[in-house]
Coordinates of C-alpha atoms and ligand atoms in Angstrom, one line a residue:
M1 CA -15.7 -78.6 -96.1
K2 CA -15.6 -80.9 -93.0
K3 CA -12.3 -79.3 -92.1
R4 CA -13.7 -75.8 -92.2
V5 CA -16.6 -76.7 -89.9
F6 CA -14.1 -78.3 -87.5
I7 CA -12.0 -75.1 -87.5
I8 CA -15.1 -72.9 -86.9
L9 CA -16.1 -75.2 -84.0
I10 CA -12.6 -74.9 -82.4
C11 CA -12.8 -71.1 -82.7
Y12 CA -16.2 -71.1 -81.0
I13 CA -14.8 -73.3 -78.2
L14 CA -11.8 -71.0 -77.8
L15 CA -14.1 -67.9 -77.7
I16 CA -16.3 -69.5 -75.0
L17 CA -13.2 -70.4 -72.9
C18 CA -11.9 -66.7 -73.2
V19 CA -15.3 -65.4 -72.0
I20 CA -15.3 -67.8 -69.0
F21 CA -11.7 -66.8 -68.2
A22 CA -12.5 -63.1 -68.4
I23 CA -15.6 -63.6 -66.1
K24 CA -13.4 -65.4 -63.6
I25 CA -10.8 -62.7 -63.5
F26 CA -13.5 -60.0 -63.0
S27 CA -15.3 -61.9 -60.3
S28 CA -12.2 -62.6 -58.3
E29 CA -11.3 -58.9 -58.4
D30 CA -14.7 -58.2 -57.2
E31 CA -14.2 -60.7 -54.3
K32 CA -11.2 -58.8 -53.1
N33 CA -13.3 -55.7 -52.6
T34 CA -10.3 -53.5 -52.6
D35 CA -12.4 -50.4 -52.0
K36 CA -13.5 -51.7 -48.6
I37 CA -11.6 -51.3 -45.4
Q38 CA -9.7 -54.6 -44.8
V39 CA -9.9 -55.7 -41.2
I40 CA -8.6 -58.9 -39.6
A41 CA -10.1 -59.8 -36.2
T42 CA -8.8 -62.6 -34.0
L43 CA -11.9 -63.9 -32.2
F44 CA -15.6 -64.2 -33.2
P45 CA -16.9 -61.4 -30.9
D46 CA -14.4 -58.9 -32.4
Y47 CA -15.2 -60.2 -35.9
D48 CA -19.0 -59.8 -35.3
F49 CA -18.7 -56.4 -33.8
V50 CA -16.6 -55.1 -36.7
K51 CA -19.1 -56.6 -39.2
Q52 CA -22.1 -55.0 -37.4
I53 CA -20.5 -51.5 -37.1
G54 CA -18.6 -51.5 -40.5
G55 CA -21.5 -52.9 -42.5
D56 CA -20.9 -52.6 -46.3
K57 CA -17.8 -50.3 -45.9
V58 CA -15.7 -53.0 -44.3
Q59 CA -14.5 -56.5 -45.2
V60 CA -13.6 -58.4 -42.1
T61 CA -11.8 -61.7 -41.9
L62 CA -11.7 -64.0 -38.8
L63 CA -8.1 -65.0 -38.1
L64 CA -8.8 -68.1 -36.1
N65 CA -10.9 -70.6 -37.9
S66 CA -13.5 -72.7 -36.3
G67 CA -12.2 -75.1 -33.7
V68 CA -8.7 -73.6 -33.5
D69 CA -7.6 -73.4 -29.8
T70 CA -7.3 -69.7 -29.3
H71 CA -5.0 -70.0 -26.3
T72 CA -2.2 -72.1 -27.9
Y73 CA -2.5 -70.7 -31.5
E74 CA 0.6 -69.6 -33.3
P75 CA 0.3 -67.2 -36.2
S76 CA 1.8 -68.5 -39.5
V77 CA 4.1 -66.4 -41.8
K78 CA 1.1 -66.1 -44.1
D79 CA -1.1 -64.8 -41.3
M80 CA 1.5 -62.2 -40.4
K81 CA 1.7 -61.1 -44.1
N82 CA -2.1 -60.9 -44.4
I83 CA -2.3 -58.8 -41.2
S84 CA 0.5 -56.5 -42.3
D85 CA -1.3 -55.9 -45.6
S86 CA -4.7 -55.2 -43.9
D87 CA -5.9 -51.7 -42.7
L88 CA -6.9 -52.7 -39.2
F89 CA -6.0 -55.6 -36.8
V90 CA -8.5 -56.2 -34.0
Y91 CA -7.7 -58.4 -31.0
T92 CA -8.9 -59.0 -27.5
G93 CA -5.8 -58.0 -25.5
I94 CA -2.7 -59.8 -24.5
T95 CA -4.4 -61.7 -21.6
S96 CA -6.8 -63.4 -24.0
E97 CA -4.3 -63.7 -26.9
P98 CA -0.7 -63.7 -25.6
W99 CA 0.5 -64.8 -29.1
A100 CA -0.7 -61.4 -30.5
D101 CA 2.4 -59.8 -29.0
E102 CA 4.5 -61.3 -31.9
I103 CA 2.1 -60.0 -34.5
I104 CA 2.0 -56.5 -32.9
N105 CA 5.9 -56.3 -32.9
S106 CA 5.9 -57.4 -36.5
L107 CA 3.6 -54.5 -37.5
E108 CA 6.0 -51.8 -36.4
N109 CA 6.8 -50.8 -40.0
S110 CA 3.4 -51.5 -41.4
N111 CA 0.5 -49.1 -42.0
C112 CA -1.9 -51.5 -40.3
R113 CA -3.5 -50.0 -37.2
I114 CA -3.9 -52.0 -34.1
I115 CA -7.1 -52.1 -32.0
D116 CA -7.1 -53.7 -28.5
T117 CA -10.8 -54.3 -27.6
S118 CA -9.9 -55.0 -23.9
E119 CA -8.9 -51.4 -23.5
G120 CA -10.7 -49.8 -20.6
I121 CA -12.2 -53.1 -19.3
D122 CA -11.4 -54.3 -15.8
L123 CA -10.0 -57.8 -16.0
I124 CA -11.1 -60.4 -13.5
E125 CA -8.4 -61.7 -11.2
S126 CA -8.9 -65.5 -11.4
E127 CA -8.1 -66.5 -7.8
E128 CA -10.2 -63.8 -6.3
F129 CA -13.1 -64.8 -8.6
E130 CA -12.7 -68.4 -7.6
K131 CA -12.9 -67.5 -3.9
G132 CA -15.9 -65.3 -4.4
Y133 CA -18.1 -67.4 -6.7
N134 CA -17.1 -71.1 -6.5
A135 CA -19.9 -72.9 -4.7
L136 CA -17.3 -75.5 -3.7
S137 CA -14.9 -72.9 -2.4
Q138 CA -14.2 -74.9 0.7
S139 CA -12.6 -77.5 -1.5
V140 CA -10.9 -75.1 -4.0
H141 CA -7.5 -76.7 -4.6
E142 CA -4.3 -74.9 -4.0
H143 CA -2.7 -73.6 -7.3
S144 CA 0.9 -74.0 -8.1
E145 CA 3.0 -70.9 -8.7
D146 CA 3.1 -71.7 -12.4
E147 CA -0.7 -72.0 -12.6
L148 CA -1.2 -68.8 -10.8
E149 CA 1.1 -66.9 -13.1
E150 CA -0.4 -68.3 -16.2
Y151 CA -4.0 -67.8 -15.3
E152 CA -3.7 -64.6 -13.1
Y153 CA -6.4 -62.8 -15.1
D154 CA -9.3 -64.1 -17.2
G155 CA -9.3 -62.8 -20.7
H156 CA -12.8 -63.9 -21.8
I157 CA -14.2 -60.4 -21.3
W158 CA -16.9 -60.6 -24.0
L159 CA -19.1 -63.0 -22.0
N160 CA -20.3 -60.0 -20.0
P161 CA -22.5 -58.1 -22.4
Q162 CA -21.6 -54.8 -20.7
N163 CA -18.0 -55.4 -21.7
A164 CA -19.2 -56.2 -25.3
I165 CA -20.7 -52.7 -25.4
K166 CA -17.4 -51.2 -24.4
M167 CA -15.6 -53.3 -27.1
I168 CA -18.1 -51.9 -29.6
D169 CA -17.3 -48.4 -28.5
T170 CA -13.6 -49.0 -29.0
I171 CA -14.0 -50.5 -32.5
C172 CA -16.4 -47.8 -33.5
E173 CA -14.0 -45.0 -32.4
A174 CA -11.2 -46.6 -34.3
L175 CA -13.3 -47.0 -37.5
C176 CA -14.5 -43.4 -37.2
E177 CA -10.9 -42.2 -36.9
Y178 CA -9.7 -44.3 -39.8
D179 CA -12.6 -43.3 -42.1
A180 CA -14.0 -40.0 -40.8
S181 CA -16.1 -39.4 -43.9
N182 CA -18.4 -42.4 -42.8
A183 CA -18.3 -41.7 -39.1
D184 CA -22.1 -41.1 -38.8
Y185 CA -22.8 -44.4 -40.5
Y186 CA -20.5 -46.3 -38.1
R187 CA -21.9 -44.6 -35.0
E188 CA -25.5 -45.3 -36.1
N189 CA -24.7 -49.0 -36.6
A190 CA -22.9 -49.2 -33.3
E191 CA -25.8 -47.6 -31.4
N192 CA -28.3 -50.0 -33.0
Y193 CA -26.2 -53.1 -32.0
K194 CA -25.5 -51.7 -28.5
K195 CA -29.3 -51.4 -28.1
E196 CA -29.7 -55.0 -29.0
I197 CA -27.0 -56.0 -26.5
Q198 CA -28.5 -53.9 -23.8
E199 CA -31.8 -55.7 -24.3
L200 CA -30.0 -59.0 -24.2
D201 CA -28.3 -58.1 -20.9
S202 CA -31.6 -57.0 -19.3
D203 CA -33.3 -60.3 -20.4
I204 CA -30.4 -62.4 -19.1
E205 CA -30.4 -60.4 -15.8
Q206 CA -34.1 -60.9 -15.3
A207 CA -33.9 -64.6 -16.1
M208 CA -30.9 -65.2 -13.8
N209 CA -32.7 -63.6 -10.9
N210 CA -35.5 -66.1 -11.3
L211 CA -33.5 -69.3 -11.5
D212 CA -34.4 -72.2 -9.2
S213 CA -30.7 -72.7 -8.4
D214 CA -28.2 -69.9 -8.9
V215 CA -25.3 -72.4 -9.3
L216 CA -24.2 -73.3 -12.8
V217 CA -22.2 -76.6 -13.1
F218 CA -19.5 -76.8 -15.8
G219 CA -18.0 -80.1 -17.0
G220 CA -15.8 -78.4 -19.7
E221 CA -13.1 -75.8 -19.9
F222 CA -14.0 -72.8 -17.7
A223 CA -14.3 -69.5 -19.6
Y224 CA -17.3 -68.0 -17.9
S225 CA -16.1 -65.8 -14.9
Y226 CA -17.4 -62.6 -16.6
F227 CA -20.8 -64.1 -17.1
I228 CA -21.0 -65.6 -13.6
S229 CA -20.0 -62.3 -11.9
R230 CA -22.1 -60.1 -14.1
Y231 CA -25.3 -61.9 -13.0
N232 CA -24.2 -62.7 -9.5
L233 CA -24.4 -66.4 -9.9
K234 CA -22.3 -69.2 -8.4
Y235 CA -20.5 -72.0 -10.2
V236 CA -18.9 -75.4 -9.8
S237 CA -16.4 -76.6 -12.4
V238 CA -14.1 -79.6 -13.1
Y239 CA -11.6 -77.3 -14.8
T240 CA -10.4 -74.1 -13.2
S241 CA -9.7 -72.2 -16.4
C242 CA -9.8 -72.3 -20.2
G243 CA -7.0 -73.7 -22.4
E244 CA -5.8 -76.1 -19.7
E245 CA -3.9 -79.0 -21.1
A246 CA -4.1 -81.3 -18.0
E247 CA -7.2 -83.4 -17.5
P248 CA -9.1 -82.8 -14.2
S249 CA -8.2 -85.0 -11.3
V250 CA -10.6 -87.8 -10.3
Q251 CA -11.2 -85.9 -7.0
D252 CA -12.2 -82.8 -8.9
V253 CA -14.7 -84.8 -10.9
R254 CA -16.0 -86.6 -7.8
N255 CA -16.5 -83.2 -6.0
V256 CA -18.7 -82.0 -8.9
I257 CA -20.7 -85.2 -9.0
D258 CA -21.3 -85.1 -5.3
F259 CA -22.3 -81.5 -5.5
I260 CA -24.9 -82.3 -8.3
N261 CA -26.3 -85.2 -6.2
E262 CA -26.6 -83.1 -3.0
N263 CA -28.2 -80.2 -4.8
D264 CA -31.0 -80.0 -7.2
I265 CA -28.9 -79.6 -10.4
N266 CA -30.2 -80.9 -13.8
K267 CA -27.7 -79.6 -16.3
V268 CA -24.0 -79.8 -16.8
F269 CA -22.5 -77.3 -19.3
Y270 CA -19.6 -77.6 -21.7
E271 CA -18.1 -75.4 -24.4
E272 CA -19.1 -75.6 -28.1
L273 CA -16.8 -77.2 -30.7
S274 CA -15.7 -79.8 -28.2
E275 CA -16.6 -83.4 -27.5
G276 CA -17.7 -82.6 -24.0
T277 CA -16.2 -85.9 -22.8
V278 CA -16.0 -85.0 -19.1
A279 CA -19.4 -83.3 -19.1
K280 CA -21.0 -86.4 -20.7
M281 CA -19.3 -88.7 -18.2
I282 CA -20.7 -86.6 -15.3
S283 CA -24.2 -86.6 -16.8
E284 CA -24.1 -90.4 -17.1
E285 CA -23.2 -90.6 -13.4
T286 CA -25.9 -88.1 -12.4
D287 CA -29.4 -87.2 -13.4
T288 CA -28.3 -84.3 -15.6
D289 CA -28.2 -83.3 -19.3
P290 CA -25.0 -82.2 -21.0
I291 CA -25.7 -78.8 -22.5
I292 CA -23.7 -76.4 -24.7
F293 CA -22.7 -73.0 -23.2
Y294 CA -21.3 -70.9 -26.1
S295 CA -17.9 -69.4 -25.0
L296 CA -17.7 -67.8 -28.5
H297 CA -14.0 -67.8 -29.0
N298 CA -14.8 -68.9 -32.5
V299 CA -17.8 -70.6 -34.1
S300 CA -18.5 -73.1 -36.8
T301 CA -18.5 -72.2 -40.4
E302 CA -22.2 -73.3 -40.6
E303 CA -23.1 -70.9 -37.8
I304 CA -21.4 -68.0 -39.6
E305 CA -23.1 -68.9 -42.8
A306 CA -26.4 -69.1 -41.0
G307 CA -25.9 -65.5 -39.9
E308 CA -25.5 -66.2 -36.2
N309 CA -24.0 -63.3 -34.3
Y310 CA -23.0 -62.4 -30.7
V311 CA -26.5 -61.6 -29.7
S312 CA -28.2 -64.7 -31.3
L313 CA -25.6 -67.1 -29.7
M314 CA -25.8 -65.4 -26.3
R315 CA -29.6 -65.8 -26.5
K316 CA -29.0 -69.5 -27.1
N317 CA -27.0 -69.5 -23.9
L318 CA -29.9 -67.9 -22.1
E319 CA -32.3 -70.5 -23.5
N320 CA -30.0 -73.3 -22.6
I321 CA -29.7 -72.1 -19.0
T322 CA -33.4 -71.5 -18.5
N323 CA -35.1 -74.3 -20.4
Ligands
ZN401 ZN1 -10.7 -69.6 -23.6

């Protein structure tokens, strides 16, 4: 009798295990969402714009995880395979992501369509920008030939909201072409998000016109030329560009500290997902606070989970500059 009860018990346990297994299989199939358009986007702005326009018709994956250096990144074999298996690959142009060249070449025989969101956007020429907007332009150091070639143009186009609007148009047109039956849905979503970005742009413009000092001081990597020129500001920075491997010279740091002391500056900005070591050092030497300025290459997992988007993070930048 005891033996029978034992066998029945074992059968029950097996049955429960089978049910759990079946649920797992079904839910993992559901996670794949094979009915949705599969998109892989390199940077957070591209990821966010695809998500906003594509809504529930699109499943978008961010290629570069939080904290990955977007300038020195190298795609893995698995990345290449995932991109080749996806429907659309969205990137921010070769200036911003030179490594994307390798991916694009590998997609020749794939059905994956390629979207370059920098299309139709005028790139900022780094040296010209430095001459026009650097408040320390008298002391701008001479660049070596190598430096000039590497940083000839700035690729951080998304930090000008007007460019963000053009990027949205490019993504929207590509989605409409790929999935014409839902074109009205994509266009409506794009229009709504563009309206939000237009409001953001007007709010930043108004606030920047009313700043006590129109010079922003940066103690971190410099990715902000599109922002500075859009709002006609000036800047001072220890780094000349973004993704630089060399530390700034003692003289460059000294120049920035002197500038802060001679002018009424109370903040020194640095990029998110970094230690801000130089910015913090400068703030200790001066009467300034080290403050985050989102450069938005990629964001933390917590911020994505909290539903932060391009507009909400750019509004944080506005708050950090004006408060
Ligand atoms: Zn950068």
